[in-house]
mmCIF file of C-alpha atoms in Angstrom:
data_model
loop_
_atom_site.group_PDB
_atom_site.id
_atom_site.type_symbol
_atom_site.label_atom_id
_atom_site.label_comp_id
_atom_site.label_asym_id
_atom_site.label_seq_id
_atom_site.Cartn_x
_atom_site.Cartn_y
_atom_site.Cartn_z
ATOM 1 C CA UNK T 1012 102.592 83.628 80.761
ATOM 2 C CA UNK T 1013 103.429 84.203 84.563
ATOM 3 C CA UNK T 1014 101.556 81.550 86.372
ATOM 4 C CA UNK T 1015 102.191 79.029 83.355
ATOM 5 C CA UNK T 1016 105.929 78.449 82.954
ATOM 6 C CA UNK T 1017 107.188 80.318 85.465
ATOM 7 C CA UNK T 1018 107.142 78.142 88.762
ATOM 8 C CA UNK T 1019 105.708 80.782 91.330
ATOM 9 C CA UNK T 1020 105.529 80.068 95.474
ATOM 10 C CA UNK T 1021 104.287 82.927 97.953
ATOM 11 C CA UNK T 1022 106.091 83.928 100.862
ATOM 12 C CA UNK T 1023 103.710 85.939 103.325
ATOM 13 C CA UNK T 1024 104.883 88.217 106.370
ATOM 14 C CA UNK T 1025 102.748 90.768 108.583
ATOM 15 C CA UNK T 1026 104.473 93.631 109.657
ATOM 16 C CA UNK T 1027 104.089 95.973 113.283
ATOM 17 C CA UNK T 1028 103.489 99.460 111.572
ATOM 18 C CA UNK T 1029 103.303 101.741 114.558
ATOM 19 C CA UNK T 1030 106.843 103.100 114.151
ATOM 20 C CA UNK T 1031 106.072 103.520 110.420
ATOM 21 C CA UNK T 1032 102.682 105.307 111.177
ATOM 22 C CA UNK T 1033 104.677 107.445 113.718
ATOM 23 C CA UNK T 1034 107.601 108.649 111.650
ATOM 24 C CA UNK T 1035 105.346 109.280 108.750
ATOM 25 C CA UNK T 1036 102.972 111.300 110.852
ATOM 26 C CA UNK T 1037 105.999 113.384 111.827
ATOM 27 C CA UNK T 1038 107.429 113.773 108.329
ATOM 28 C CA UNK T 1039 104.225 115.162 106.901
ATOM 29 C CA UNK T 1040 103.563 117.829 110.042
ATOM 30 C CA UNK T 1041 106.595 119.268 108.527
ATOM 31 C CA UNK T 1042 104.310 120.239 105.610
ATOM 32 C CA UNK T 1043 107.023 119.282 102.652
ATOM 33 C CA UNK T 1044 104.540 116.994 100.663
ATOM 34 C CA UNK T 1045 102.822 114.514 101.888
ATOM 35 C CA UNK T 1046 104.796 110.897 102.039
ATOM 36 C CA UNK T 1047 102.239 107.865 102.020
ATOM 37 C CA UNK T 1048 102.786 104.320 103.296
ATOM 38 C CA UNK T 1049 103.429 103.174 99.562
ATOM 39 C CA UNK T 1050 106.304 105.470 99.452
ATOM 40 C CA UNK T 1051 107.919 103.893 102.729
ATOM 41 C CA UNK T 1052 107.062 100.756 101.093
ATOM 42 C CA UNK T 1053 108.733 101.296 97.909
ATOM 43 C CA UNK T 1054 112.149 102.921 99.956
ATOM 44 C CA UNK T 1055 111.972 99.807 101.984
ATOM 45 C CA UNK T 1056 111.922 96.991 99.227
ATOM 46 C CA UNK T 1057 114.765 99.198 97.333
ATOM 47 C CA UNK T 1058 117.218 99.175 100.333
ATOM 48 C CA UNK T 1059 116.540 95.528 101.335
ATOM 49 C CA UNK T 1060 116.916 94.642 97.274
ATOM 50 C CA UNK T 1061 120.286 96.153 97.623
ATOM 51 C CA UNK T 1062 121.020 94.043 100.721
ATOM 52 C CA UNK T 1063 119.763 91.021 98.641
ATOM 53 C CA UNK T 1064 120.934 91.332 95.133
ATOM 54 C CA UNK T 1065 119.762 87.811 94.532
ATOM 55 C CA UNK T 1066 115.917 89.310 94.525
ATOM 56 C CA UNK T 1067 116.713 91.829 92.194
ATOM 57 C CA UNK T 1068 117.124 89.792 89.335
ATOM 58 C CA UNK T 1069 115.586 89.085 85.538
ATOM 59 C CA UNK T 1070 114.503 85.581 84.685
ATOM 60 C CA UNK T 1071 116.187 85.468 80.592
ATOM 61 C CA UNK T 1072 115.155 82.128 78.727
ATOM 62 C CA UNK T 1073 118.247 79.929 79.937
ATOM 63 C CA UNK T 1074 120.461 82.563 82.539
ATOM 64 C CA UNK T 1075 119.169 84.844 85.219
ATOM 65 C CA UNK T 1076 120.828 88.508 85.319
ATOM 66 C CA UNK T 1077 121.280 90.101 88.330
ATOM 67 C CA UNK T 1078 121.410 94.123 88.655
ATOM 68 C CA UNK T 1079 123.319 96.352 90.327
ATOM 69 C CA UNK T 1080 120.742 98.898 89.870
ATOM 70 C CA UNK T 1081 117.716 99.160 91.507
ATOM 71 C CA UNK T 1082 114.388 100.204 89.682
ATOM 72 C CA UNK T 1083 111.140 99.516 91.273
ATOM 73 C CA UNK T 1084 108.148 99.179 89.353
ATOM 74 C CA UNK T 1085 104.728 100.001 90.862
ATOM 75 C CA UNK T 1086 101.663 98.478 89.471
ATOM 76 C CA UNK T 1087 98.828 101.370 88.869
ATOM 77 C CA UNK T 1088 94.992 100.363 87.646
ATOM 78 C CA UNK T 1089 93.903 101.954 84.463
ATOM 79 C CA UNK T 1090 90.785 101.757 82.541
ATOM 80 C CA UNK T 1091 92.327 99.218 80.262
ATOM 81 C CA UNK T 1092 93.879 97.074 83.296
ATOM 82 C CA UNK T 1093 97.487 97.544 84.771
ATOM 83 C CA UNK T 1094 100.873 99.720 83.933
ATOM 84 C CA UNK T 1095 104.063 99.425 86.105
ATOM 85 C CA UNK T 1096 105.617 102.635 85.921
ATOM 86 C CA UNK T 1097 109.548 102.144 87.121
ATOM 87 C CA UNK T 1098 111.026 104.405 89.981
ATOM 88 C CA UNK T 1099 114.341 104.559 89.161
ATOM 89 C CA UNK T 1100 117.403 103.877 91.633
ATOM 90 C CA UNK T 1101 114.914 104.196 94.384
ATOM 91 C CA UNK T 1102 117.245 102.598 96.423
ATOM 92 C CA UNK T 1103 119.108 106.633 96.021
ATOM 93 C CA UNK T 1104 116.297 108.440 96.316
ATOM 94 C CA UNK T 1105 114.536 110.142 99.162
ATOM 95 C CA UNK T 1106 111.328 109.299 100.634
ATOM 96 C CA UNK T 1107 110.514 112.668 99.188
ATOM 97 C CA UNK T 1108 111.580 112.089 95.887
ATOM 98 C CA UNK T 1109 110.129 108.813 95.936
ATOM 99 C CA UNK T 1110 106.842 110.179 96.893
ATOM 100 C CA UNK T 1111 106.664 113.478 94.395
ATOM 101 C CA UNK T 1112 108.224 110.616 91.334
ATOM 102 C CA UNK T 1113 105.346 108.172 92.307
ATOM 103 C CA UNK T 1114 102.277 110.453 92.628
ATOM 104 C CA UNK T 1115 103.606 112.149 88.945
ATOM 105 C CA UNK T 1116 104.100 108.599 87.107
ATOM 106 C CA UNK T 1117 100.817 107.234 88.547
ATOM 107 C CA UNK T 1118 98.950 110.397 87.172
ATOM 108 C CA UNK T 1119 100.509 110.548 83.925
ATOM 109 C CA UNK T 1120 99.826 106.545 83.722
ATOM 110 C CA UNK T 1121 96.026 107.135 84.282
ATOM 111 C CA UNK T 1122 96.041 109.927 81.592
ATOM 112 C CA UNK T 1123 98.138 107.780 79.126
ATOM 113 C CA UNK T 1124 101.496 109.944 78.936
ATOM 114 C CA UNK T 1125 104.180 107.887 79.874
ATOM 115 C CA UNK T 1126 106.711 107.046 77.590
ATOM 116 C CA UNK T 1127 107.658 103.330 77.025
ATOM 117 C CA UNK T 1128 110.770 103.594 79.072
ATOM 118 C CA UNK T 1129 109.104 105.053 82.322
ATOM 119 C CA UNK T 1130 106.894 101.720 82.476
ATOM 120 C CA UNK T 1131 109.440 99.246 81.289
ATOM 121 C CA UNK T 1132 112.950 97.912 82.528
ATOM 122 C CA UNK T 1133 111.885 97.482 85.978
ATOM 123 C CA UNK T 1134 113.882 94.722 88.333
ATOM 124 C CA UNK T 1135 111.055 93.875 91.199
ATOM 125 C CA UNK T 1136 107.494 94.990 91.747
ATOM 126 C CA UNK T 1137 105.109 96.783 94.348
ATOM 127 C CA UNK T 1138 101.582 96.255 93.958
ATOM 128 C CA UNK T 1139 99.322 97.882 96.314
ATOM 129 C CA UNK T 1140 95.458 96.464 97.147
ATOM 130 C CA UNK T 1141 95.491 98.392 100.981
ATOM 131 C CA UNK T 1142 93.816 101.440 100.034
ATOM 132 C CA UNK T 1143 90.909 99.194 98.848
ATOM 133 C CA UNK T 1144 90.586 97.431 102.050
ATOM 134 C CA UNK T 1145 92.363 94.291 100.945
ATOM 135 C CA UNK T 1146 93.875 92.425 103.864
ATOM 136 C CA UNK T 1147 96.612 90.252 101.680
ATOM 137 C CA UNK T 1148 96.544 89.126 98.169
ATOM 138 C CA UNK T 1149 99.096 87.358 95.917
ATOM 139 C CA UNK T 1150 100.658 89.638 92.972
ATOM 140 C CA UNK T 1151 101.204 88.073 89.369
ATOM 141 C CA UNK T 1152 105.071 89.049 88.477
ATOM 142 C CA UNK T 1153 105.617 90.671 86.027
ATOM 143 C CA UNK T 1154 108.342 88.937 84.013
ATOM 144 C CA UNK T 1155 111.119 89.442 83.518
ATOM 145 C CA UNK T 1156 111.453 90.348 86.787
ATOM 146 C CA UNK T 1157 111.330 87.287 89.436
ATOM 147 C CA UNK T 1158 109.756 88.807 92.092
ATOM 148 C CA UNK T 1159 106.637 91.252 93.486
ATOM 149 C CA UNK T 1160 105.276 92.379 96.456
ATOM 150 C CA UNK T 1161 101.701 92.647 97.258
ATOM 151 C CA UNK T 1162 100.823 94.999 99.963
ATOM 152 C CA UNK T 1163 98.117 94.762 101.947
ATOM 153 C CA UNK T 1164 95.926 97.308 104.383
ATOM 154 C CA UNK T 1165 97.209 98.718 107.348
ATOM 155 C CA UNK T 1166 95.220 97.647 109.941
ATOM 156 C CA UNK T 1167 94.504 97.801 113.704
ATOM 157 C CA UNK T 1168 94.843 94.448 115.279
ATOM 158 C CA UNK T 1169 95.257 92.734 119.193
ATOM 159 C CA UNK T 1170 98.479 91.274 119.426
ATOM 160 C CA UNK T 1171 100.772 90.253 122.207
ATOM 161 C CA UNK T 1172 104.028 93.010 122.201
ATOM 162 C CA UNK T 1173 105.944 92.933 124.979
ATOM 163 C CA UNK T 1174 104.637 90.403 126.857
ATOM 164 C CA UNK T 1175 101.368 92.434 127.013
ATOM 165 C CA UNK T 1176 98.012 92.230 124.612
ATOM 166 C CA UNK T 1177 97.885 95.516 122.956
ATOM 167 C CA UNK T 1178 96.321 97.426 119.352
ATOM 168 C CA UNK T 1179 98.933 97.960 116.935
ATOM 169 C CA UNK T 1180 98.822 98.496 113.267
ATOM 170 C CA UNK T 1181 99.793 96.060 111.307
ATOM 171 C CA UNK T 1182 100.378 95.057 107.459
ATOM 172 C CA UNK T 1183 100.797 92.219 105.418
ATOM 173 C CA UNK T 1184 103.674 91.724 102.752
ATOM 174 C CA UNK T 1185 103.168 88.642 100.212
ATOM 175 C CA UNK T 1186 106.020 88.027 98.003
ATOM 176 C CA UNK T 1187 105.855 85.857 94.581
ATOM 177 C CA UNK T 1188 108.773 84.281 93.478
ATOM 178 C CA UNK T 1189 110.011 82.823 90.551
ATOM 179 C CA UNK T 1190 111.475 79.602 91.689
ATOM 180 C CA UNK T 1191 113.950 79.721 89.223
ATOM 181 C CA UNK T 1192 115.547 82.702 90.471
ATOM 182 C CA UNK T 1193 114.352 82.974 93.976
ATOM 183 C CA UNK T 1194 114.339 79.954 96.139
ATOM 184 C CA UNK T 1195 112.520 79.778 99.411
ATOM 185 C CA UNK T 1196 115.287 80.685 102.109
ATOM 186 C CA UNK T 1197 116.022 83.663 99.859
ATOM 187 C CA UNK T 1198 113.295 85.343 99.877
ATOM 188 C CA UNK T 1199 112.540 84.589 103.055
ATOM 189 C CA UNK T 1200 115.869 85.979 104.203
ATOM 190 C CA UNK T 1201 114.941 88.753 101.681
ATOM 191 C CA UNK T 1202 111.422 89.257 103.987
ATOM 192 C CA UNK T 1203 112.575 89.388 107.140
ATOM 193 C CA UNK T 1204 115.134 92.643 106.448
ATOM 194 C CA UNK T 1205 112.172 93.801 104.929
ATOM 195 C CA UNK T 1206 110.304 93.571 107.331
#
């Protein structure tokens, strides 16, 4: 149903990660629970959906609905293909609560106990393909919703930073859009506080 009526473009942006790496490194020596790059991922899109309320929208027949709230849905493999458990007001929520909500919905996805309204009601998408060595990808979305971010793997690449040719890590973000909703300049302008 996605890729037929709904009029999808792809927005791609790679991201310098070294601060990221750094300030999780730091945050799990502290030995609360560990906080993975997902998790910064996931806080990120919430507080730039909150800067850009026009993302965080619902595609419905002949109107769109925008939300105050903010509810992420991450897409987790099963045997029987995908769920998108929903992280709730992650926008409000720690990167610790983020992490210890995500880890619990993704195992209780894989063993088939969540209840209907942990995986439904979301207002944008996360999917993550980086832990399986995917550089970039483009994510179906997963309407309603009228956008989703694909994640790639965090990798080390040569690039020129300040002035100089050095290794940095680096990621790549690819965002699907339904046109209807989402037009080019705003989810670019969406991207780059992202980013």
């Amino acid at each position: 149903q996605s890729l037929g009526p709904v009029p999808t473009f792809y927005l791609t942006i790679e991201v310098d990660m070294e601060r990221v790496a750094e300030a999780r490194e730091a945050l799990n020596a502290l030995g609360e629970g560990k906080v993975s790059f997902n998790d910064i991922t996931i806080k990120a899109v919430a507080l730039a959906l909150r800067q850009h309320p026009a993302c965080n929208a619902w595609w419905q027949d002949d109107h769109i609905r925008y939300w105050n709230e903010v509810h992420v849905s991450m897409a987790v493999a099963i045997d029987e293909g995908l769920i998108t458990p929903v992280i709730r007001h992650a926008d409000q929520k720690s990167l610790r609560q983020i992490s210890a909500e995500s880890k619990d919905l993704a195992g209780r996805a894989r063993e088939r106990r969540l209840a209907p309204d942990e995986y439904t009601g979301g207002t944008f998408s996360v999917s993550n393909l980086g832990m399986l060595d995917i550089e970039e990808f483009t994510a179906i979305i997963n309407p309603p919703e009228a956008g989703i971010i694909a994640i790639g793997r965090i990798a080390e690449k040569p690039v020129v930073h300040g002035g100089e040719i050095s290794v940095r890590r680096r990621m790549r973000l690819t965002m699907s859009c339904d046109h209807r909703v989402i037009d080019g300049a705003t989810g670019a302008q969406f991207l780059k506080t992202l980013k």
